[in-house]
Amino acid sequence: MDGYNSSLPGSQIRLPICPNNSYCCIICCFFVLICVNLGKERTEVSKARWVEEIGMAQVIEKKGSLWVTTGVIRNGNLYCHIEEIGYLAQIGALVLLDEVDNVMGLKDIFTKCADRRYGCTWEFFEAYRHLKSLGYIVGRHGQPWSTKHDNLKPNSDFTADTGFIADRIEELQIGAANLMFDIHRPNSKFKKTDPGAPSFIICLVGDWPPRREEVEYLEEKCKLVPLKFCHVNHGDVRFFSFPKVSLPVLP
Amino acid sequence: MELSGPRWKGKNYAQIANSNPMSEIIAQLQVCLSNSESAALPIGTDFLLETEPELTDLFNCTSFGRQLKTSNGSKGYFQLSPEETFYLHHYLNCLKVLINNANLINVNDLWNFMRSRNELFPIYYRAYMHLRSKNWVVKSGTNNGVDYVVYRHHPELVHSEYAVIVDWEKESGEKEGGRLRVWSDLHCAVRACNGVAKAVLLLNVMGYEVKFSLPELLERMTVGERQITRWLPSQCRDDCKLDNDVEADDIDVASDKNVINHTTRYWVVPLQTQTQPEIGEEDSDYAPSMSL
């Protein structure tokens, strides 16, 4: 497959290589539809290498200004989570290499997005993609955008991150409501070294709407940061708030 | 959380409402009804009250019950819900209730009577009382697929702001009500209510026990209020009410030939002696009740 379908609008778009090389692949068809709708061919394409040990990719070629609000800095190096990789790969802004520098196709990337081992689920990725495409600054809840360590040791920078991922994996398996994202509104002055408090926190909800005590428990964990609940159903991403109110006593 | 503001139905209606606080009109109703010989009688699941002209006007101004269409111009006939009946009898202490055309019933017997007809009555009454005691006008929410709709003042003057869903849980914290159990319940409620420019208000009645007497009900059951809003990230706002959506209220008013426009009668010249209402006229927001 040359990634070109003249029957679709925007037929000039060049698509990343699909290892399946066939129109029969559902992932490829999905990608074609989305990529066409997303717009023009990108000239600035970054590269990242997947590091299985930490469940993240290290950015090895950084292009464009999108990295101001994407990826986390660990001791001077830039890394990104699988949902970030999935989004950037989908819009053609990133090529992901495996540990021996083979290009990883979208099918493999999407499969990793859905693989809970990396602290992500498919629904989590869909919510991330939805918010990111609207310009929000989206980070994993409670995870710093930037950290530094004085003494370099292999993988020592990631101890906290791998522990965080392990906790998140456990939460994802329980299937209850989980605090997933810290969101900052679109902001040209955003700095990873000093991001400030998030504008709100997104909680990804499971199969059932949250109960009152669940909402109160999660609000307590968020402290004063507003909390929004996200429900993803077959690609439809919706957000709800359940703020406490008090109807005034009228005259 | 900042609450949504009221949408008045006409120019200066806010001033009319401010000049006629609902609490004061209700106080007049209390005096008039206490002095009246009228007593409410059970009809079906509701209660019927026959009223003299002054009481008719006060019932309409305070928006208790639904006035039935009749050809009898000298008397008014109001159909009251169980919550309204009990609120007038218990909280406002002004309505007499007659059961089986016999003796006037006292508050505890009426409480037991209400509970015998509907085991959920204590929950809905607690929610109704919570809202009415704050001087919000509370009406049936059937039209919007919810339990109640609440108005900041008379429905003729202002659109309802909230569509109310009542949920409840036991004193142990065990969930009982089961409202909004699945996601489609939530989506449906928000979509339906936002489409008619009403915010969804979830009233959670807590501490309910079947065995509660009336005093225990008042002491131990509490009511929590939460709004359910849909956040639209594409517009970076919470969508309490959608703009430019057609008001179902307006459609109902326009197509309902039995709607009374109370504005001239009750609000431009509030609470003075009125002419007799014409046949086929009643509150807006409601479908016409049975005619003779």
Coordinates of C-alpha atoms in Angstrom, one line a residue:
Chain A
M1 CA 0.0 0.0 0.0
D2 CA 1.4 3.3 -0.9
G3 CA -0.9 5.1 1.6
Y4 CA -2.7 7.0 -1.2
N5 CA -6.4 6.7 -1.8
S6 CA -7.7 9.0 -4.5
S7 CA -11.3 8.5 -3.4
L8 CA -10.7 10.3 -0.2
P9 CA -10.5 14.1 0.2
G10 CA -7.0 15.5 0.5
S11 CA -5.5 12.8 -1.6
Q12 CA -2.1 14.3 -1.6
I13 CA -1.3 13.2 1.9
R14 CA 1.6 10.9 2.4
L15 CA 1.0 8.4 5.1
P16 CA 3.5 6.7 7.3
I17 CA 4.5 3.2 6.3
C18 CA 2.1 0.4 7.3
P19 CA 3.9 -2.9 7.8
N20 CA 0.7 -4.7 6.8
N21 CA 0.8 -3.2 3.4
S22 CA -2.8 -3.9 2.8
Y23 CA -6.2 -2.1 2.7
C24 CA -7.7 -5.0 4.6
C25 CA -6.1 -3.8 7.8
I26 CA -8.7 -2.1 9.9
I27 CA -6.2 0.0 11.8
C28 CA -4.8 1.3 8.5
C29 CA -8.3 2.2 7.2
F30 CA -9.0 4.0 10.5
F31 CA -5.7 5.8 10.3
V32 CA -6.4 6.9 6.7
L33 CA -9.7 8.4 7.6
I34 CA -8.3 10.2 10.6
C35 CA -5.1 11.4 9.0
V36 CA -6.9 12.8 6.0
N37 CA -9.3 14.7 8.2
L38 CA -6.5 16.0 10.3
G39 CA -5.0 18.0 7.5
K40 CA -1.8 18.7 5.7
E41 CA 1.3 16.7 5.3
R42 CA 3.8 17.5 8.1
T43 CA 7.3 18.6 7.3
E44 CA 8.5 18.6 10.9
V45 CA 8.6 15.0 12.0
S46 CA 10.4 14.1 15.3
K47 CA 11.9 10.7 16.2
A48 CA 11.7 8.7 19.4
R49 CA 13.1 5.4 20.4
W50 CA 11.0 3.0 22.5
V51 CA 12.6 1.9 25.8
E52 CA 10.7 -1.2 27.0
E53 CA 12.3 -1.2 30.4
I54 CA 10.6 2.0 31.4
G55 CA 7.6 1.8 29.1
M56 CA 8.3 5.1 27.5
A57 CA 10.2 6.4 24.4
Q58 CA 13.2 8.7 24.5
V59 CA 12.9 11.6 22.0
I60 CA 16.1 11.5 19.8
E61 CA 15.1 14.1 17.2
K62 CA 13.0 16.9 18.4
K63 CA 11.2 19.0 15.7
G64 CA 8.7 21.8 16.1
S65 CA 7.3 23.6 19.1
L66 CA 4.9 20.9 20.2
W67 CA 7.5 19.6 22.7
V68 CA 7.0 22.6 24.8
T69 CA 3.8 21.0 26.0
T70 CA 4.5 17.3 25.3
G71 CA 6.8 14.8 26.9
V72 CA 8.5 14.8 30.3
I73 CA 12.1 15.8 31.1
R74 CA 14.2 13.5 33.1
N75 CA 17.7 14.6 33.8
G76 CA 17.9 16.7 30.7
N77 CA 16.4 14.1 28.4
L78 CA 13.0 14.2 26.9
Y79 CA 10.7 11.1 27.2
C80 CA 7.1 10.6 26.2
H81 CA 4.4 8.2 27.3
I82 CA 2.6 5.9 25.0
E83 CA -0.5 8.0 24.7
E84 CA 1.6 11.0 23.6
I85 CA 3.4 8.7 21.1
G86 CA 0.1 7.4 19.8
Y87 CA -1.3 10.9 19.3
L88 CA 1.8 12.3 17.6
A89 CA 2.3 9.3 15.4
Q90 CA -1.3 9.5 14.4
I91 CA -1.0 13.1 13.2
G92 CA 2.3 12.3 11.5
A93 CA 4.5 14.4 13.9
L94 CA 6.5 11.5 15.3
V95 CA 8.2 8.3 14.1
L96 CA 8.7 5.7 16.7
L97 CA 11.7 3.4 16.5
D98 CA 12.1 0.1 18.3
E99 CA 15.2 -0.7 20.2
V100 CA 17.0 -1.8 17.1
D101 CA 15.9 1.3 15.2
N102 CA 13.1 -0.3 13.1
V103 CA 10.2 2.0 12.5
M104 CA 7.2 0.9 14.5
G105 CA 3.9 1.1 12.7
L106 CA 0.7 2.5 13.9
K107 CA -0.8 -0.8 14.6
D108 CA 1.9 -1.6 17.0
I109 CA 1.7 1.8 18.6
F110 CA -2.1 1.6 19.0
T111 CA -1.7 -1.9 20.5
K112 CA 0.7 -0.5 23.0
C113 CA -1.7 2.3 23.8
A114 CA -4.3 -0.3 24.7
D115 CA -1.8 -2.4 26.6
R116 CA -2.2 -1.6 30.3
R117 CA 1.4 -2.5 31.0
Y118 CA 2.4 1.0 30.1
G119 CA -0.2 2.8 32.3
C120 CA -2.6 3.4 29.5
T121 CA -5.8 2.0 28.1
W122 CA -7.5 2.6 24.8
E123 CA -10.1 4.8 26.3
F124 CA -7.4 6.7 28.2
F125 CA -5.7 7.3 24.9
E126 CA -8.9 8.4 23.2
A127 CA -9.5 10.9 25.9
Y128 CA -5.9 12.1 25.7
R129 CA -6.2 12.5 22.0
H130 CA -9.4 14.4 22.2
L131 CA -8.1 17.0 24.6
K132 CA -4.7 17.3 23.0
S133 CA -6.2 17.9 19.6
L134 CA -8.2 20.8 21.1
G135 CA -5.0 22.4 22.4
Y136 CA -5.1 21.5 26.1
I137 CA -1.8 20.7 27.9
V138 CA -2.3 17.2 29.1
G139 CA -0.1 15.4 31.6
R140 CA -0.5 12.2 33.6
H141 CA -2.0 13.0 37.0
G142 CA 0.6 13.6 39.7
Q143 CA 3.6 13.1 37.5
P144 CA 6.1 16.0 37.3
W145 CA 6.8 17.5 33.9
S146 CA 10.4 17.9 34.7
T147 CA 12.8 16.3 37.3
K148 CA 16.6 16.4 37.8
H149 CA 19.0 14.1 39.6
D150 CA 22.6 15.1 40.5
N151 CA 24.2 11.6 40.2
L152 CA 23.7 9.8 37.0
K153 CA 22.9 6.1 37.2
P154 CA 21.4 4.0 34.5
N155 CA 17.6 4.2 34.9
S156 CA 17.8 5.8 38.3
D157 CA 15.7 8.8 37.1
F158 CA 12.8 6.5 36.3
T159 CA 12.4 4.8 39.7
A160 CA 9.6 7.2 40.6
D161 CA 8.1 6.9 37.1
T162 CA 8.1 3.1 37.0
G163 CA 6.6 3.0 40.4
F164 CA 4.0 5.5 39.3
I165 CA 3.2 3.3 36.2
A166 CA 2.9 0.2 38.4
D167 CA 0.4 2.0 40.7
R168 CA -1.5 3.2 37.7
I169 CA -1.6 -0.3 36.1
E170 CA -3.1 -1.6 39.4
E171 CA -5.8 1.1 39.4
L172 CA -6.6 0.5 35.8
Q173 CA -7.2 -3.2 36.5
I174 CA -9.6 -2.4 39.3
G175 CA -11.9 -0.6 36.8
A176 CA -13.1 2.1 39.2
A177 CA -12.8 5.8 38.7
N178 CA -9.2 6.9 38.4
L179 CA -7.5 10.3 38.4
M180 CA -5.8 10.3 35.1
F181 CA -4.8 13.7 33.7
D182 CA -3.7 17.0 35.0
I183 CA -4.9 19.6 32.5
H184 CA -3.7 23.1 31.8
R185 CA -5.7 25.3 29.6
P186 CA -4.0 26.3 26.3
N187 CA -1.2 28.6 27.4
S188 CA 1.7 30.0 25.3
K189 CA 3.7 30.6 28.5
F190 CA 3.6 27.1 29.8
K191 CA 6.9 25.8 31.2
K192 CA 7.7 22.3 32.2
T193 CA 10.0 23.5 34.9
D194 CA 7.3 25.7 36.5
P195 CA 3.9 24.5 35.2
G196 CA 1.8 25.8 38.1
A197 CA -1.3 24.2 39.4
P198 CA -3.4 22.4 36.9
S199 CA -6.6 24.1 35.7
F200 CA -8.5 20.9 36.5
I201 CA -8.0 17.1 36.9
I202 CA -9.7 14.5 34.7
C203 CA -11.0 11.3 36.2
L204 CA -11.6 8.5 33.8
V205 CA -14.7 6.6 34.9
G206 CA -15.4 3.0 34.6
D207 CA -18.5 1.1 33.6
W208 CA -20.8 3.0 35.9
P209 CA -21.4 6.6 36.8
P210 CA -19.6 7.5 40.0
R211 CA -21.5 7.3 43.2
R212 CA -21.8 10.2 45.7
E213 CA -19.1 8.8 48.0
E214 CA -16.8 8.1 45.1
V215 CA -17.1 11.7 43.9
E216 CA -16.5 13.0 47.4
Y217 CA -13.4 10.8 47.9
L218 CA -11.9 11.9 44.6
E219 CA -12.6 15.5 45.3
E220 CA -10.8 15.1 48.5
K221 CA -7.8 13.7 46.7
C222 CA -7.8 16.6 44.2
K223 CA -7.9 19.1 47.0
L224 CA -9.0 22.4 45.5
V225 CA -8.4 21.6 41.9
P226 CA -11.7 21.2 40.0
L227 CA -12.5 17.7 39.0
K228 CA -14.1 16.5 35.8
F229 CA -15.2 13.0 34.9
C230 CA -14.6 11.5 31.5
H231 CA -16.7 8.7 30.0
V232 CA -15.5 7.2 26.7
N233 CA -17.9 5.0 24.8
H234 CA -17.0 3.6 21.4
G235 CA -14.8 6.7 20.6
D236 CA -17.3 9.2 22.0
V237 CA -15.5 11.2 24.6
R238 CA -17.7 13.1 27.1
F239 CA -16.9 15.1 30.2
F240 CA -19.1 15.8 33.2
S241 CA -18.8 17.8 36.4
F242 CA -20.7 17.2 39.6
P243 CA -20.1 20.4 41.6
K244 CA -21.7 20.9 44.9
V245 CA -24.2 23.7 44.8
S246 CA -26.6 25.3 47.2
L247 CA -29.7 26.9 45.9
P248 CA -30.1 30.2 47.6
V249 CA -33.0 30.9 50.0
L250 CA -35.2 33.3 48.0
P251 CA -37.0 36.3 49.4
Chain B
M1 CA -19.8 26.9 41.9
E2 CA -21.6 29.9 40.4
L3 CA -25.3 29.1 39.7
S4 CA -27.0 29.8 36.5
G5 CA -29.0 33.0 36.4
P6 CA -32.7 33.3 35.9
R7 CA -34.3 33.9 32.5
W8 CA -37.2 36.2 32.9
K9 CA -40.1 35.9 30.4
G10 CA -40.6 39.6 29.9
K11 CA -39.2 43.0 30.4
N12 CA -39.6 44.2 34.0
Y13 CA -40.7 40.8 35.2
A14 CA -37.7 40.6 37.5
Q15 CA -38.8 43.8 39.1
I16 CA -42.4 42.5 39.5
A17 CA -41.0 39.4 41.2
N18 CA -38.7 41.4 43.4
S19 CA -41.6 43.6 44.4
N20 CA -43.7 40.5 45.3
P21 CA -41.5 38.1 47.2
M22 CA -42.9 34.6 47.1
S23 CA -42.5 34.3 50.9
E24 CA -44.9 37.2 51.5
I25 CA -47.5 35.8 49.1
I26 CA -47.2 32.4 50.8
A27 CA -47.7 34.1 54.1
Q28 CA -51.0 35.6 52.8
L29 CA -52.0 32.2 51.6
Q30 CA -51.4 30.7 55.0
V31 CA -53.6 33.3 56.7
C32 CA -56.4 32.9 54.1
L33 CA -56.3 29.1 54.0
S34 CA -56.2 28.8 57.8
N35 CA -59.3 31.0 58.1
S36 CA -61.1 29.0 55.3
E37 CA -63.5 26.2 55.9
S38 CA -62.1 24.4 52.8
A39 CA -60.6 21.0 53.3
A40 CA -58.6 18.8 50.8
L41 CA -60.1 15.5 49.9
P42 CA -58.2 12.5 48.4
I43 CA -58.9 12.0 44.7
G44 CA -56.9 9.2 43.0
T45 CA -53.3 9.7 44.2
D46 CA -53.8 13.5 44.6
F47 CA -56.0 15.8 46.6
L48 CA -58.9 18.1 45.6
L49 CA -59.5 21.5 47.2
E50 CA -62.4 23.7 46.5
T51 CA -61.6 27.4 46.9
E52 CA -63.3 30.8 47.1
P53 CA -62.2 33.6 44.8
E54 CA -59.6 35.1 47.2
L55 CA -58.0 31.7 47.9
T56 CA -58.1 30.9 44.2
D57 CA -56.0 33.9 43.4
L58 CA -53.5 33.1 46.2
F59 CA -53.2 29.5 45.0
N60 CA -52.5 30.7 41.5
C61 CA -50.0 33.3 42.7
T62 CA -48.1 30.9 44.8
S63 CA -48.4 28.2 42.1
F64 CA -49.6 25.4 44.4
G65 CA -51.5 22.7 42.6
R66 CA -53.2 22.8 39.2
Q67 CA -56.5 24.6 38.7
L68 CA -59.1 22.5 37.0
K69 CA -61.2 24.0 34.3
T70 CA -64.8 24.3 35.3
S71 CA -67.8 26.3 34.2
N72 CA -68.4 27.3 37.8
G73 CA -67.0 30.7 38.0
S74 CA -67.6 31.3 41.6
K75 CA -65.4 28.6 42.9
G76 CA -61.9 27.3 42.1
Y77 CA -60.9 23.7 42.1
F78 CA -57.3 22.7 42.6
Q79 CA -55.6 19.4 42.3
L80 CA -52.8 19.1 44.8
S81 CA -50.0 16.5 44.7
P82 CA -49.3 14.6 47.9
E83 CA -46.1 16.6 48.5
E84 CA -48.0 19.9 48.1
T85 CA -50.8 18.7 50.3
F86 CA -48.6 17.6 53.1
Y87 CA -46.4 20.7 52.8
L88 CA -49.4 23.0 53.2
H89 CA -50.8 20.8 56.0
H90 CA -47.5 20.2 57.9
Y91 CA -44.9 22.8 57.1
L92 CA -47.2 25.8 56.5
N93 CA -49.8 24.4 58.9
C94 CA -52.7 25.9 57.1
L95 CA -54.5 23.2 55.1
K96 CA -57.2 20.9 56.5
V97 CA -57.4 17.5 55.1
L98 CA -60.5 15.3 55.2
I99 CA -60.2 11.5 54.7
N100 CA -63.2 9.4 53.9
N101 CA -65.4 12.5 54.3
A102 CA -65.1 12.0 58.0
N103 CA -63.0 13.8 60.6
L104 CA -60.2 16.2 59.8
I105 CA -57.0 14.3 59.9
N106 CA -54.0 15.2 62.1
V107 CA -50.5 15.4 60.8
N108 CA -49.2 12.0 62.0
D109 CA -52.2 10.2 60.6
L110 CA -51.9 12.1 57.4
W111 CA -48.2 11.1 57.3
N112 CA -49.1 7.4 57.7
F113 CA -51.8 7.8 55.1
M114 CA -49.4 9.2 52.6
R115 CA -46.8 6.5 53.3
S116 CA -49.4 3.8 52.9
R117 CA -50.1 5.0 49.4
N118 CA -46.5 5.4 48.4
E119 CA -43.5 4.0 50.3
L120 CA -41.2 6.6 48.6
F121 CA -43.4 9.5 49.9
P122 CA -41.0 10.4 52.7
I123 CA -38.1 10.8 50.3
Y124 CA -40.0 12.9 47.8
Y125 CA -41.5 15.0 50.5
R126 CA -38.1 15.6 52.1
A127 CA -36.8 16.8 48.7
Y128 CA -39.9 18.9 48.0
M129 CA -39.8 20.5 51.5
H130 CA -36.1 21.2 51.0
L131 CA -36.8 23.3 47.9
R132 CA -40.1 24.9 48.8
S133 CA -38.8 26.0 52.2
K134 CA -36.2 28.0 50.3
N135 CA -39.1 29.7 48.5
W136 CA -38.5 28.1 45.1
V137 CA -41.6 27.2 43.2
V138 CA -41.6 23.4 42.7
K139 CA -43.6 21.7 40.0
S140 CA -43.9 18.3 38.4
G141 CA -40.9 17.4 36.2
T142 CA -42.8 14.9 34.1
N143 CA -42.6 17.1 31.0
N144 CA -38.9 17.0 31.2
G145 CA -38.4 13.4 32.2
V146 CA -37.3 14.3 35.7
D147 CA -38.9 14.5 39.2
Y148 CA -39.4 18.2 39.6
V149 CA -38.6 21.5 37.9
V150 CA -38.0 24.6 40.0
Y151 CA -38.6 28.2 39.4
R152 CA -37.2 31.3 41.0
H153 CA -40.7 32.8 41.1
H154 CA -44.0 32.2 39.4
P155 CA -43.8 30.2 36.1
E156 CA -45.6 33.0 34.3
L157 CA -42.7 35.3 35.1
V158 CA -39.6 33.2 34.7
H159 CA -38.4 30.0 33.1
S160 CA -37.5 27.1 35.3
E161 CA -33.8 27.0 36.0
Y162 CA -33.3 23.5 37.3
A163 CA -34.6 20.0 36.4
V164 CA -34.4 18.0 39.6
I165 CA -33.6 14.3 40.0
V166 CA -34.1 12.9 43.5
D167 CA -31.9 10.1 44.6
W168 CA -31.6 8.6 48.1
E169 CA -29.5 6.4 50.3
K170 CA -30.0 4.7 53.6
E171 CA -28.7 5.9 56.9
S172 CA -26.0 3.2 56.6
G173 CA -24.9 4.8 53.4
E174 CA -26.0 1.9 51.3
K175 CA -27.3 3.2 48.0
E176 CA -31.0 2.6 47.6
G177 CA -32.4 4.9 45.0
G178 CA -30.5 3.6 42.0
R179 CA -31.1 6.8 40.0
L180 CA -28.5 7.4 37.2
R181 CA -27.3 3.9 37.5
V182 CA -25.9 3.5 34.0
W183 CA -24.2 6.0 31.7
S184 CA -27.1 6.3 29.4
D185 CA -29.2 7.6 32.3
L186 CA -26.8 10.4 32.8
H187 CA -26.4 11.2 29.1
C188 CA -30.2 11.2 28.7
A189 CA -30.9 13.4 31.7
V190 CA -28.3 16.0 30.7
R191 CA -29.2 16.0 27.0
A192 CA -32.9 16.3 27.6
C193 CA -32.5 19.0 30.2
N194 CA -29.8 21.0 28.5
G195 CA -31.9 20.9 25.3
V196 CA -34.6 23.0 27.1
A197 CA -32.1 25.2 28.8
K198 CA -32.3 23.7 32.3
A199 CA -29.5 22.7 34.5
V200 CA -29.7 19.2 36.1
L201 CA -29.8 19.3 39.9
L202 CA -29.3 16.1 41.7
L203 CA -30.8 16.1 45.2
N204 CA -29.4 13.3 47.3
V205 CA -31.7 12.5 50.3
M206 CA -29.5 10.8 52.8
G207 CA -30.2 9.0 56.0
Y208 CA -33.5 7.5 54.9
E209 CA -35.0 4.6 56.9
V210 CA -38.4 3.1 56.2
K211 CA -39.4 3.1 59.8
F212 CA -38.9 6.8 60.4
S213 CA -41.7 8.8 62.0
L214 CA -42.2 12.3 60.9
P215 CA -40.1 14.0 63.6
E216 CA -37.3 11.5 62.9
L217 CA -37.6 12.3 59.2
L218 CA -37.1 15.9 59.8
E219 CA -34.2 15.4 62.1
R220 CA -32.2 12.7 60.5
M221 CA -32.7 12.9 56.8
T222 CA -30.4 15.5 55.0
V223 CA -30.4 16.7 51.5
G224 CA -27.2 17.2 49.4
E225 CA -27.3 19.3 46.2
R226 CA -25.1 18.6 43.2
Q227 CA -25.4 20.0 39.7
I228 CA -24.7 17.7 36.8
T229 CA -23.0 19.6 34.0
R230 CA -21.5 18.5 30.7
W231 CA -18.1 20.1 30.0
L232 CA -17.5 21.1 26.4
P233 CA -13.7 21.2 26.0
S234 CA -14.1 22.5 22.5
Q235 CA -15.7 25.6 23.9
C236 CA -13.8 25.6 27.2
R237 CA -17.0 25.9 29.2
D238 CA -19.4 24.0 31.3
D239 CA -22.7 23.6 29.5
C240 CA -25.4 24.2 32.1
K241 CA -27.8 25.5 29.5
L242 CA -27.4 25.4 25.7
D243 CA -27.8 28.8 24.1
N244 CA -30.3 29.3 21.2
D245 CA -32.1 26.1 21.9
V246 CA -35.8 26.2 21.5
E247 CA -37.6 26.3 24.8
A248 CA -40.0 23.5 25.2
D249 CA -41.9 25.7 27.5
D250 CA -42.4 28.2 24.7
I251 CA -43.7 25.5 22.4
D252 CA -46.1 24.2 25.0
V253 CA -47.4 27.7 25.7
A254 CA -47.8 28.5 22.1
S255 CA -49.7 25.4 21.2
D256 CA -51.7 25.0 24.4
K257 CA -55.0 26.7 23.9
N258 CA -55.8 26.3 27.5
V259 CA -53.1 28.5 28.8
I260 CA -53.9 31.5 30.9
N261 CA -51.7 34.5 30.6
H262 CA -51.7 35.5 34.3
T263 CA -49.4 38.5 33.7
T264 CA -52.1 41.1 33.5
R265 CA -54.3 39.5 36.1
Y266 CA -51.9 38.6 38.8
W267 CA -48.7 40.6 38.4
V268 CA -49.3 44.0 36.9
V269 CA -52.1 44.4 39.4
P270 CA -51.0 41.9 42.0
L271 CA -53.4 40.4 44.5
Q272 CA -56.2 42.8 44.0
T273 CA -59.8 41.6 43.3
Q274 CA -59.8 39.8 40.0
T275 CA -62.5 39.0 37.5
Q276 CA -63.5 35.4 37.2
P277 CA -61.1 33.2 35.2
E278 CA -62.4 32.1 31.8
I279 CA -63.0 28.5 31.0
G280 CA -59.9 26.8 29.5
E281 CA -57.4 29.0 31.2
E282 CA -54.7 27.7 33.5
D283 CA -51.0 28.0 34.3
S284 CA -48.6 27.8 31.4
D285 CA -46.0 24.9 31.4
Y286 CA -48.9 22.5 31.8
A287 CA -51.0 20.5 29.5
P288 CA -54.7 21.2 29.9
S289 CA -56.4 19.2 32.6
M290 CA -59.8 17.5 32.0
S291 CA -62.5 19.8 31.0
L292 CA -66.2 19.4 31.8

